[in-house]
C-alpha cells in the first residue's frame, strides 16, 4: 500500500472518509493513526489520553506487547481453520469463559459458541432461546444489545428500532431493575429474560442491588432462561470477570465481547445447564468465530489481567476516580455511577456532548452516551496519575460548556 493512500492530514482524511464510508456514525471527530498504552495520536500528530478505550474494548491499552506477541505467534503458527476442525487455543479460551460463568455454581455444565462481536454473541443467545419451544422474550427499558435485526429486537431505543420494524418478536420491555414489573410480565410462555448488569449505552445505569437475584428466582419459577449481557461490563471492566457474579447468580446464557480481545474482534455466547445443549449440529454456525488468532488474543488478555492483579486494581482505581470527581464539588456533577472502570458522570444540565468535545480538544477521549452523562471506560491498566490529570482538567470543560 502506498503512503499516499494512508497518509494525509486529518482534514484531508475526513473528506475522503465522507466519500468512502457510509454515514452511519456521523462525521468522525478525529482520525487516529497510532496507539500505545493509554495514549492515541491523531493524523496531525496530537496526543490524547484514551479514557474510552475503543468503547470498553482496549482493556490492556493499545499495542500491548504481550497481546501482540500472542497474536503474532498464533498467526505465524496457525491463523485459521474452518469449524469442521478444532484448535487448542479455542478450547482453552472456552474453558476459561465457562469457568467464569459458573463461578457461583462450580461444576455446572457450561459451553461456548464463539463469535466476532457482541451482536453476534447475542444472536447466538437469541437462537438458543428459540430452541426452548417458547418464543416470548423480556428485555429491559434502556437496554442495548446490538444492531442486527435479532439484537435490535432486544434493544429498547425506538430511534434505533422503528425504521427496521417488523423485528423478530415477541419482545416485551419492562422497567430496568423493577422486579415487580418483571414478575407481572413473566409466565410460562416466556423463553428468556435478557438484562445487562449495568446499562452502559444507556448512560451507565445500575439496577437496585438484589435485582439480578430476583430475576434469577423469577425466571426459574416459570422455567424461563436468565440471559445476562456482559458484552460491555465483563472481562474485568467492573472489577470482576463478570459484573453480575457478585450477585450470586448463575445465568443460563452469558454473552461477552468488547474487552475480551483487547481490540481483536472476539465474542462469546456461554450457555449453562440445560441451555448449554439447546443448540445442536446444524442449528448455528460461523466461519470466523472461534478462530485461533482471536482465541489467542482472548487468552492473552485473560492471562495478563490475572497475572497483573487487574481485577483488584480496577476496583480500587474506579472508586478513587469516582470519589475524586465527586470531591471536585462542581455544581454540574450530581453523581458518579457505575463500578470499576465503567463510570458515568451525571451532569445537572444536558451539556455532556459539549463537555466531551472540549475534553477531546484538550487531549482527553471520553464520550456522552446521554445528553447529561459523560462515560469513562479507560484501559484497565491506567494509572492514578493519568486519571487525576483528567479529574483536574474536568472543571474547566464543565465551566466552558455551561456558559
Ligand atoms: C456494545 C454492546 C453490544 C454489541 O456489541 P458489538 O460488538 O458492537 O456488536 C451488545 N451488548 C452490549 C451490552 C453492548 O455494550
Short mmCIF file of C-alpha atoms and ligand atoms in Angstrom, two decimals:
data_model
loop_
_atom_site.label_atom_id
_atom_site.label_comp_id
_atom_site.label_asym_id
_atom_site.label_seq_id
_atom_site.Cartn_x
_atom_site.Cartn_y
_atom_site.Cartn_z
CA UNK A 1 0.00 0.00 0.00
CA UNK A 2 1.39 3.39 -0.92
CA UNK A 3 1.99 6.03 1.71
CA UNK A 4 -0.20 8.40 -0.31
CA UNK A 5 -3.20 6.08 0.23
CA UNK A 6 -2.92 6.01 4.02
CA UNK A 7 -1.13 9.27 4.89
CA UNK A 8 -2.51 12.78 4.95
CA UNK A 9 -3.83 15.37 7.35
CA UNK A 10 -6.98 14.90 9.38
CA UNK A 11 -8.76 17.44 7.20
CA UNK A 12 -7.91 15.53 4.00
CA UNK A 13 -8.70 12.15 5.51
CA UNK A 14 -12.04 13.36 6.89
CA UNK A 15 -13.11 14.46 3.41
CA UNK A 16 -12.10 11.08 1.97
CA UNK A 17 -13.93 9.31 4.80
CA UNK A 18 -17.14 11.16 3.94
CA UNK A 19 -16.96 9.92 0.34
CA UNK A 20 -15.80 6.39 1.02
CA UNK A 21 -17.74 5.30 4.12
CA UNK A 22 -21.44 5.08 4.83
CA UNK A 23 -22.59 7.82 7.12
CA UNK A 24 -23.74 5.53 9.93
CA UNK A 25 -21.61 7.13 12.65
CA UNK A 26 -21.76 10.82 11.72
CA UNK A 27 -18.59 12.75 10.92
CA UNK A 28 -15.55 11.30 12.73
CA UNK A 29 -14.25 13.61 15.44
CA UNK A 30 -10.62 12.63 14.84
CA UNK A 31 -8.56 10.37 12.58
CA UNK A 32 -6.21 8.30 14.71
CA UNK A 33 -3.03 6.80 13.35
CA UNK A 34 -1.29 5.23 16.34
CA UNK A 35 -1.87 3.99 19.88
CA UNK A 36 0.47 2.97 22.64
CA UNK A 37 -0.62 2.10 26.17
CA UNK A 38 -3.21 4.65 27.31
CA UNK A 39 -2.37 7.13 24.54
CA UNK A 40 -3.58 7.76 20.99
CA UNK A 41 -2.11 10.01 18.27
CA UNK A 42 -4.14 11.67 15.52
CA UNK A 43 -3.08 12.20 11.91
CA UNK A 44 -1.87 15.73 12.75
CA UNK A 45 0.46 14.43 15.48
CA UNK A 46 -1.62 15.41 18.54
CA UNK A 47 -1.56 13.08 21.54
CA UNK A 48 -4.63 12.04 23.58
CA UNK A 49 -5.23 10.22 26.85
CA UNK A 50 -7.69 7.47 25.91
CA UNK A 51 -10.40 7.33 28.60
CA UNK A 52 -12.82 5.42 26.37
CA UNK A 53 -10.60 2.53 25.20
CA UNK A 54 -12.40 1.94 21.92
CA UNK A 55 -15.65 1.71 23.86
CA UNK A 56 -14.55 -0.56 26.69
CA UNK A 57 -12.50 -2.68 24.29
CA UNK A 58 -8.79 -1.90 24.71
CA UNK A 59 -8.69 -3.27 28.26
CA UNK A 60 -4.89 -3.50 28.32
CA UNK A 61 -4.31 -0.32 26.34
CA UNK A 62 -3.05 -0.01 22.79
CA UNK A 63 -0.36 -2.22 21.27
CA UNK A 64 0.14 -4.28 24.42
CA UNK A 65 3.40 -6.16 23.72
CA UNK A 66 2.22 -9.49 25.14
CA UNK A 67 -1.12 -9.46 23.36
CA UNK A 68 0.77 -8.57 20.21
CA UNK A 69 3.19 -11.42 20.85
CA UNK A 70 0.37 -13.92 21.39
CA UNK A 71 -1.46 -12.81 18.25
CA UNK A 72 1.59 -12.89 16.01
CA UNK A 73 2.83 -16.20 17.44
CA UNK A 74 -0.56 -17.79 16.75
CA UNK A 75 -0.89 -16.17 13.33
CA UNK A 76 2.53 -17.43 12.29
CA UNK A 77 1.73 -20.93 13.59
CA UNK A 78 -1.90 -21.40 12.52
CA UNK A 79 -4.12 -18.48 11.54
CA UNK A 80 -7.40 -20.12 10.65
CA UNK A 81 -9.11 -23.43 10.13
CA UNK A 82 -12.80 -23.97 9.47
CA UNK A 83 -15.14 -25.03 12.24
CA UNK A 84 -15.05 -28.55 10.85
CA UNK A 85 -11.88 -28.67 12.95
CA UNK A 86 -10.76 -27.58 16.41
CA UNK A 87 -7.70 -25.75 17.78
CA UNK A 88 -6.19 -25.92 21.27
CA UNK A 89 -6.41 -22.12 21.78
CA UNK A 90 -10.14 -22.14 21.09
CA UNK A 91 -10.69 -24.98 23.57
CA UNK A 92 -8.58 -23.27 26.25
CA UNK A 93 -10.44 -19.96 25.91
CA UNK A 94 -13.81 -21.72 26.04
CA UNK A 95 -12.77 -23.49 29.26
CA UNK A 96 -11.78 -20.19 30.87
CA UNK A 97 -15.03 -18.45 29.92
CA UNK A 98 -17.08 -21.43 31.06
CA UNK A 99 -15.30 -21.26 34.42
CA UNK A 100 -16.03 -17.54 34.87
CA UNK A 101 -19.68 -18.04 34.01
CA UNK A 102 -20.20 -20.82 36.57
CA UNK A 103 -18.14 -19.29 39.39
CA UNK A 104 -21.23 -19.26 41.64
CA UNK A 105 -22.14 -22.83 40.75
CA UNK A 106 -18.91 -24.67 40.06
CA UNK A 107 -19.46 -27.96 38.32
CA UNK A 108 -22.48 -26.74 36.39
CA UNK A 109 -22.10 -27.57 32.74
CA UNK A 110 -21.18 -24.59 30.52
CA UNK A 111 -20.46 -24.48 26.80
CA UNK A 112 -19.32 -21.73 24.49
CA UNK A 113 -20.20 -20.55 20.98
CA UNK A 114 -17.57 -18.10 19.70
CA UNK A 115 -18.38 -15.08 17.54
CA UNK A 116 -16.68 -11.93 16.24
CA UNK A 117 -18.76 -9.34 18.10
CA UNK A 118 -21.21 -8.69 20.89
CA UNK A 119 -24.10 -8.53 18.46
CA UNK A 120 -23.32 -11.97 17.10
CA UNK A 121 -22.93 -13.36 20.61
CA UNK A 122 -26.44 -12.06 21.30
CA UNK A 123 -27.73 -13.55 18.04
CA UNK A 124 -26.48 -16.92 19.25
CA UNK A 125 -28.26 -16.32 22.55
CA UNK A 126 -31.44 -15.40 20.71
CA UNK A 127 -31.32 -18.66 18.76
CA UNK A 128 -30.79 -20.62 21.98
CA UNK A 129 -33.96 -19.08 23.40
CA UNK A 130 -35.94 -20.23 20.33
CA UNK A 131 -34.84 -23.81 21.00
CA UNK A 132 -36.77 -23.79 24.28
CA UNK A 133 -40.00 -24.13 22.33
CA UNK A 134 -41.17 -20.76 23.66
CA UNK A 135 -40.83 -17.52 21.70
CA UNK A 136 -41.64 -14.61 24.00
CA UNK A 137 -38.70 -12.64 25.38
CA UNK A 138 -38.50 -9.96 28.03
CA UNK A 139 -35.92 -7.17 27.82
CA UNK A 140 -35.39 -4.01 29.82
CA UNK A 141 -36.23 -0.38 29.09
CA UNK A 142 -32.95 1.38 28.29
CA UNK A 143 -31.33 -1.81 27.02
CA UNK A 144 -28.70 -2.07 24.30
CA UNK A 145 -27.85 -5.45 22.82
CA UNK A 146 -26.65 -4.64 19.29
CA UNK A 147 -27.86 -3.59 15.84
CA UNK A 148 -28.53 -6.75 13.83
CA UNK A 149 -32.25 -7.45 13.49
CA UNK A 150 -32.27 -10.03 16.28
CA UNK A 151 -30.16 -7.97 18.69
CA UNK A 152 -32.13 -4.86 17.74
CA UNK A 153 -35.36 -6.61 18.69
CA UNK A 154 -33.94 -6.77 22.23
CA UNK A 155 -32.72 -3.14 22.21
CA UNK A 156 -35.25 -0.67 23.59
CA UNK A 157 -34.38 2.64 21.89
CA UNK A 158 -37.29 3.41 19.48
CA UNK A 159 -34.98 5.60 17.36
CA UNK A 160 -32.85 2.53 16.55
CA UNK A 161 -35.79 0.11 16.24
CA UNK A 162 -38.60 1.84 14.42
CA UNK A 163 -37.04 2.22 10.93
CA UNK A 164 -36.39 -1.54 10.86
CA UNK A 165 -39.68 -2.93 12.09
CA UNK A 166 -41.02 -5.56 11.97
CA UNK A 167 -38.30 -7.06 14.16
CA UNK A 168 -38.23 -10.67 15.36
CA UNK A 169 -40.56 -10.91 18.32
CA UNK A 170 -42.35 -11.12 20.58
CA UNK A 171 -40.28 -8.94 22.91
CA UNK A 172 -41.83 -7.16 25.87
CA UNK A 173 -39.94 -4.39 27.67
CA UNK A 174 -40.18 -3.80 31.42
CA UNK A 175 -38.62 -1.01 33.53
CA UNK A 176 -34.96 -1.80 34.29
CA UNK A 177 -34.49 -3.01 37.83
CA UNK A 178 -38.21 -3.34 38.58
CA UNK A 179 -38.71 -6.85 39.98
CA UNK A 180 -42.47 -6.36 40.40
CA UNK A 181 -42.92 -5.42 36.75
CA UNK A 182 -40.76 -8.37 35.75
CA UNK A 183 -42.86 -10.71 37.88
CA UNK A 184 -46.03 -9.37 36.29
CA UNK A 185 -44.67 -9.89 32.76
CA UNK A 186 -43.39 -13.42 33.38
CA UNK A 187 -45.41 -16.51 32.69
CA UNK A 188 -44.85 -19.93 31.17
CA UNK A 189 -44.84 -18.56 27.62
CA UNK A 190 -41.61 -16.62 28.27
CA UNK A 191 -38.45 -18.18 26.83
CA UNK A 192 -35.94 -15.81 28.42
CA UNK A 193 -35.25 -12.53 30.18
CA UNK A 194 -32.25 -10.55 28.95
CA UNK A 195 -30.61 -7.99 31.21
CA UNK A 196 -27.36 -6.00 31.43
CA UNK A 197 -25.74 -5.90 34.90
CA UNK A 198 -25.09 -2.18 34.21
CA UNK A 199 -26.64 -0.42 31.20
CA UNK A 200 -23.54 1.13 29.62
CA UNK A 201 -25.10 2.60 26.47
CA UNK A 202 -28.00 3.99 28.49
CA UNK A 203 -25.58 6.13 30.50
CA UNK A 204 -24.02 3.65 32.96
CA UNK A 205 -27.24 2.87 34.84
CA UNK A 206 -27.27 0.26 37.63
CA UNK A 207 -30.32 -1.68 38.82
CA UNK A 208 -31.14 -1.79 42.54
CA UNK A 209 -28.95 -4.33 44.33
CA UNK A 210 -30.73 -7.65 44.52
CA UNK A 211 -32.42 -7.26 41.13
CA UNK A 212 -30.35 -9.93 39.37
CA UNK A 213 -31.02 -12.39 42.20
CA UNK A 214 -34.74 -11.62 41.96
CA UNK A 215 -34.63 -12.03 38.19
CA UNK A 216 -32.93 -15.41 38.68
CA UNK A 217 -35.62 -16.56 41.09
CA UNK A 218 -38.49 -15.26 38.98
CA UNK A 219 -37.24 -16.79 35.72
CA UNK A 220 -36.56 -20.13 37.40
CA UNK A 221 -40.10 -20.20 38.82
CA UNK A 222 -41.64 -20.18 35.31
CA UNK A 223 -38.93 -22.20 33.55
CA UNK A 224 -37.60 -19.20 31.59
CA UNK A 225 -33.90 -18.67 30.90
CA UNK A 226 -31.98 -15.82 32.53
CA UNK A 227 -29.66 -14.22 29.99
CA UNK A 228 -27.08 -11.69 31.18
CA UNK A 229 -25.39 -9.48 28.57
CA UNK A 230 -21.84 -8.87 29.84
CA UNK A 231 -20.59 -7.58 26.48
CA UNK A 232 -19.63 -4.19 27.96
CA UNK A 233 -19.38 -5.00 31.68
CA UNK A 234 -17.48 -8.30 31.60
CA UNK A 235 -13.79 -9.30 31.44
CA UNK A 236 -12.64 -7.11 34.29
CA UNK A 237 -14.25 -3.83 33.24
CA UNK A 238 -16.23 -3.61 36.50
CA UNK A 239 -13.59 -5.27 38.71
CA UNK A 240 -14.66 -8.90 38.17
CA UNK A 241 -14.72 -11.34 35.27
CA UNK A 242 -18.50 -10.88 35.27
CA UNK A 243 -20.08 -7.74 36.70
CA UNK A 244 -23.02 -9.97 37.65
CA UNK A 245 -21.09 -12.56 39.65
CA UNK A 246 -21.19 -10.73 43.00
CA UNK A 247 -24.99 -11.02 42.85
CA UNK A 248 -24.51 -14.74 43.43
CA UNK A 249 -26.50 -15.74 40.36
CA UNK A 250 -25.61 -18.19 37.65
CA UNK A 251 -27.29 -17.25 34.38
CA UNK A 252 -28.40 -19.69 31.70
CA UNK A 253 -26.83 -17.52 28.99
CA UNK A 254 -23.99 -15.00 29.30
CA UNK A 255 -22.65 -13.01 26.36
CA UNK A 256 -19.18 -11.43 26.17
CA UNK A 257 -17.22 -9.44 23.61
CA UNK A 258 -15.77 -5.94 23.93
CA UNK A 259 -12.86 -6.28 26.36
CA UNK A 260 -12.11 -9.90 25.55
CA UNK A 261 -9.70 -9.45 22.63
CA UNK A 262 -8.20 -6.05 23.50
CA UNK A 263 -9.30 -4.85 20.06
CA UNK A 264 -9.02 -8.13 18.19
CA UNK A 265 -12.65 -8.97 17.33
CA UNK A 266 -13.88 -11.82 19.51
CA UNK A 267 -17.21 -12.51 21.18
CA UNK A 268 -18.68 -15.46 23.03
CA UNK A 269 -22.07 -16.81 23.97
CA UNK A 270 -21.81 -19.09 27.00
CA UNK A 271 -24.77 -21.23 27.97
CA UNK A 272 -25.02 -23.23 31.18
CA UNK A 273 -27.00 -26.19 32.49
CA UNK A 274 -29.68 -27.49 30.12
CA UNK A 275 -29.31 -24.38 27.92
CA UNK A 276 -25.74 -25.48 27.08
CA UNK A 277 -27.13 -28.26 24.89
CA UNK A 278 -30.01 -26.47 23.17
CA UNK A 279 -28.03 -25.72 20.00
CA UNK A 280 -27.00 -28.90 18.24
CA UNK A 281 -25.33 -29.83 14.94
CA UNK A 282 -26.62 -27.64 12.12
CA UNK A 283 -28.56 -25.23 14.32
CA UNK A 284 -25.97 -22.44 14.27
CA UNK A 285 -22.63 -21.67 12.68
CA UNK A 286 -19.91 -19.18 11.82
CA UNK A 287 -16.85 -19.08 9.58
CA UNK A 288 -14.59 -16.85 11.65
CA UNK A 289 -15.98 -17.32 15.16
CA UNK A 290 -13.51 -19.15 17.39
CA UNK A 291 -10.59 -18.73 15.04
CA UNK A 292 -7.28 -19.44 16.79
CA UNK A 293 -5.86 -15.91 16.47
CA UNK A 294 -8.90 -14.35 18.15
CA UNK A 295 -8.76 -17.07 20.79
CA UNK A 296 -5.05 -16.41 21.38
CA UNK A 297 -5.80 -12.71 21.83
CA UNK A 298 -8.54 -13.55 24.35
CA UNK A 299 -6.33 -15.96 26.28
CA UNK A 300 -3.52 -13.39 26.43
CA UNK A 301 -5.92 -10.77 27.78
CA UNK A 302 -7.22 -13.12 30.49
CA UNK A 303 -3.70 -14.20 31.47
CA UNK A 304 -2.44 -10.63 31.78
CA UNK A 305 -5.48 -9.45 33.77
CA UNK A 306 -4.88 -12.34 36.15
CA UNK A 307 -1.08 -12.05 36.33
CA UNK A 308 -1.15 -8.29 36.96
CA UNK A 309 -3.95 -8.40 39.55
CA UNK A 310 -6.03 -6.05 37.42
CA UNK A 311 -9.43 -7.02 38.88
CA UNK A 312 -8.45 -5.61 42.29
CA UNK A 313 -6.69 -2.69 40.66
CA UNK A 314 -9.79 -1.79 38.59
CA UNK A 315 -12.00 -1.79 41.68
CA UNK A 316 -9.61 0.49 43.58
CA UNK A 317 -8.95 2.80 40.62
CA UNK A 318 -12.67 3.14 39.89
CA UNK A 319 -13.57 4.01 43.47
CA UNK A 320 -10.75 6.51 43.69
CA UNK A 321 -11.78 8.10 40.39
CA UNK A 322 -15.44 8.39 41.45
CA UNK A 323 -14.59 9.94 44.80
CA UNK A 324 -12.15 12.41 43.23
CA UNK A 325 -14.76 13.54 40.70
CA UNK A 326 -17.35 13.98 43.46
CA UNK A 327 -14.78 15.78 45.64
CA UNK A 328 -14.49 18.46 42.95
CA UNK A 329 -17.79 19.72 44.36
CA UNK A 330 -18.62 21.08 40.93
CA UNK A 331 -22.25 22.23 40.63
CA UNK A 332 -22.63 20.37 37.31
CA UNK A 333 -21.65 16.98 38.80
CA UNK A 334 -24.64 15.38 40.51
CA UNK A 335 -23.42 11.76 40.73
CA UNK A 336 -20.87 9.27 39.51
CA UNK A 337 -22.48 5.96 38.59
CA UNK A 338 -21.09 2.56 37.73
CA UNK A 339 -18.47 0.18 39.02
CA UNK A 340 -14.79 -0.43 38.44
CA UNK A 341 -13.64 1.45 35.37
CA UNK A 342 -17.06 1.77 33.75
CA UNK A 343 -18.25 5.13 35.06
CA UNK A 344 -20.93 7.65 34.20
CA UNK A 345 -20.51 11.22 35.42
CA UNK A 346 -24.04 12.58 35.71
CA UNK A 347 -24.40 16.31 34.98
CA UNK A 348 -27.06 18.77 36.10
CA UNK A 349 -27.60 20.06 32.54
CA UNK A 350 -27.65 18.38 29.11
CA UNK A 351 -24.15 19.62 28.22
CA UNK A 352 -22.32 16.28 28.07
CA UNK A 353 -21.70 16.35 24.27
CA UNK A 354 -20.12 19.82 24.53
CA UNK A 355 -18.05 18.72 27.53
CA UNK A 356 -16.82 15.65 25.63
CA UNK A 357 -15.86 17.85 22.65
CA UNK A 358 -13.96 20.26 24.91
CA UNK A 359 -12.17 17.34 26.54
CA UNK A 360 -11.20 15.98 23.11
CA UNK A 361 -9.81 19.37 22.06
CA UNK A 362 -7.71 19.30 25.24
CA UNK A 363 -6.43 15.76 24.55
CA UNK A 364 -8.84 13.50 26.50
CA UNK A 365 -11.03 10.91 24.76
CA UNK A 366 -14.38 10.39 26.56
CA UNK A 367 -17.96 10.16 25.29
CA UNK A 368 -21.50 11.24 26.09
CA UNK A 369 -23.92 8.28 25.92
CA UNK A 370 -26.71 10.61 27.05
CA UNK A 371 -27.10 14.40 26.92
CA UNK A 372 -26.37 14.65 30.66
CA UNK A 373 -23.92 11.78 31.13
CA UNK A 374 -20.17 11.50 30.42
CA UNK A 375 -18.85 7.96 30.12
CA UNK A 376 -15.37 6.94 31.23
CA UNK A 377 -14.15 3.47 30.27
CA UNK A 378 -10.35 3.78 30.22
CA UNK A 379 -7.92 0.91 29.72
CA UNK A 380 -7.84 -1.21 32.90
CA UNK A 381 -4.09 -0.53 33.14
CA UNK A 382 -4.47 3.24 33.51
CA UNK A 383 -2.53 4.85 36.36
CA UNK A 384 -3.96 7.04 39.12
CA UNK A 385 -1.75 9.86 37.85
CA UNK A 386 -3.37 9.75 34.40
CA UNK A 387 -6.88 9.61 35.89
CA UNK A 388 -6.00 12.55 38.15
CA UNK A 389 -4.88 14.54 35.13
CA UNK A 390 -8.37 14.21 33.70
CA UNK A 391 -10.11 14.97 37.01
CA UNK A 392 -8.02 18.15 37.37
CA UNK A 393 -9.00 19.28 33.87
CA UNK A 394 -12.71 18.37 34.12
CA UNK A 395 -13.95 21.55 35.89
CA UNK A 396 -12.56 23.64 33.02
CA UNK A 397 -14.54 21.61 30.47
CA UNK A 398 -17.70 21.81 32.59
CA UNK A 399 -17.37 25.56 33.08
CA UNK A 400 -16.68 26.14 29.38
CA UNK A 401 -19.73 24.14 28.34
CA UNK A 402 -22.15 25.63 30.89
CA UNK A 403 -21.64 29.26 29.84
C1 LIG B 1 -21.59 -2.97 22.53
C2 LIG B 1 -22.65 -3.84 23.08
C3 LIG B 1 -23.25 -4.85 22.29
C4 LIG B 1 -22.94 -5.01 20.83
O1 LIG B 1 -21.63 -5.41 20.63
P1 LIG B 1 -20.92 -5.21 19.19
O2 LIG B 1 -19.57 -5.81 19.37
O3 LIG B 1 -20.92 -3.74 18.93
O4 LIG B 1 -21.72 -5.95 18.20
C5 LIG B 1 -24.16 -5.68 22.90
N1 LIG B 1 -24.49 -5.55 24.19
C6 LIG B 1 -23.94 -4.60 24.97
C7 LIG B 1 -24.32 -4.52 26.42
C8 LIG B 1 -23.01 -3.70 24.45
O5 LIG B 1 -22.48 -2.74 25.21
#
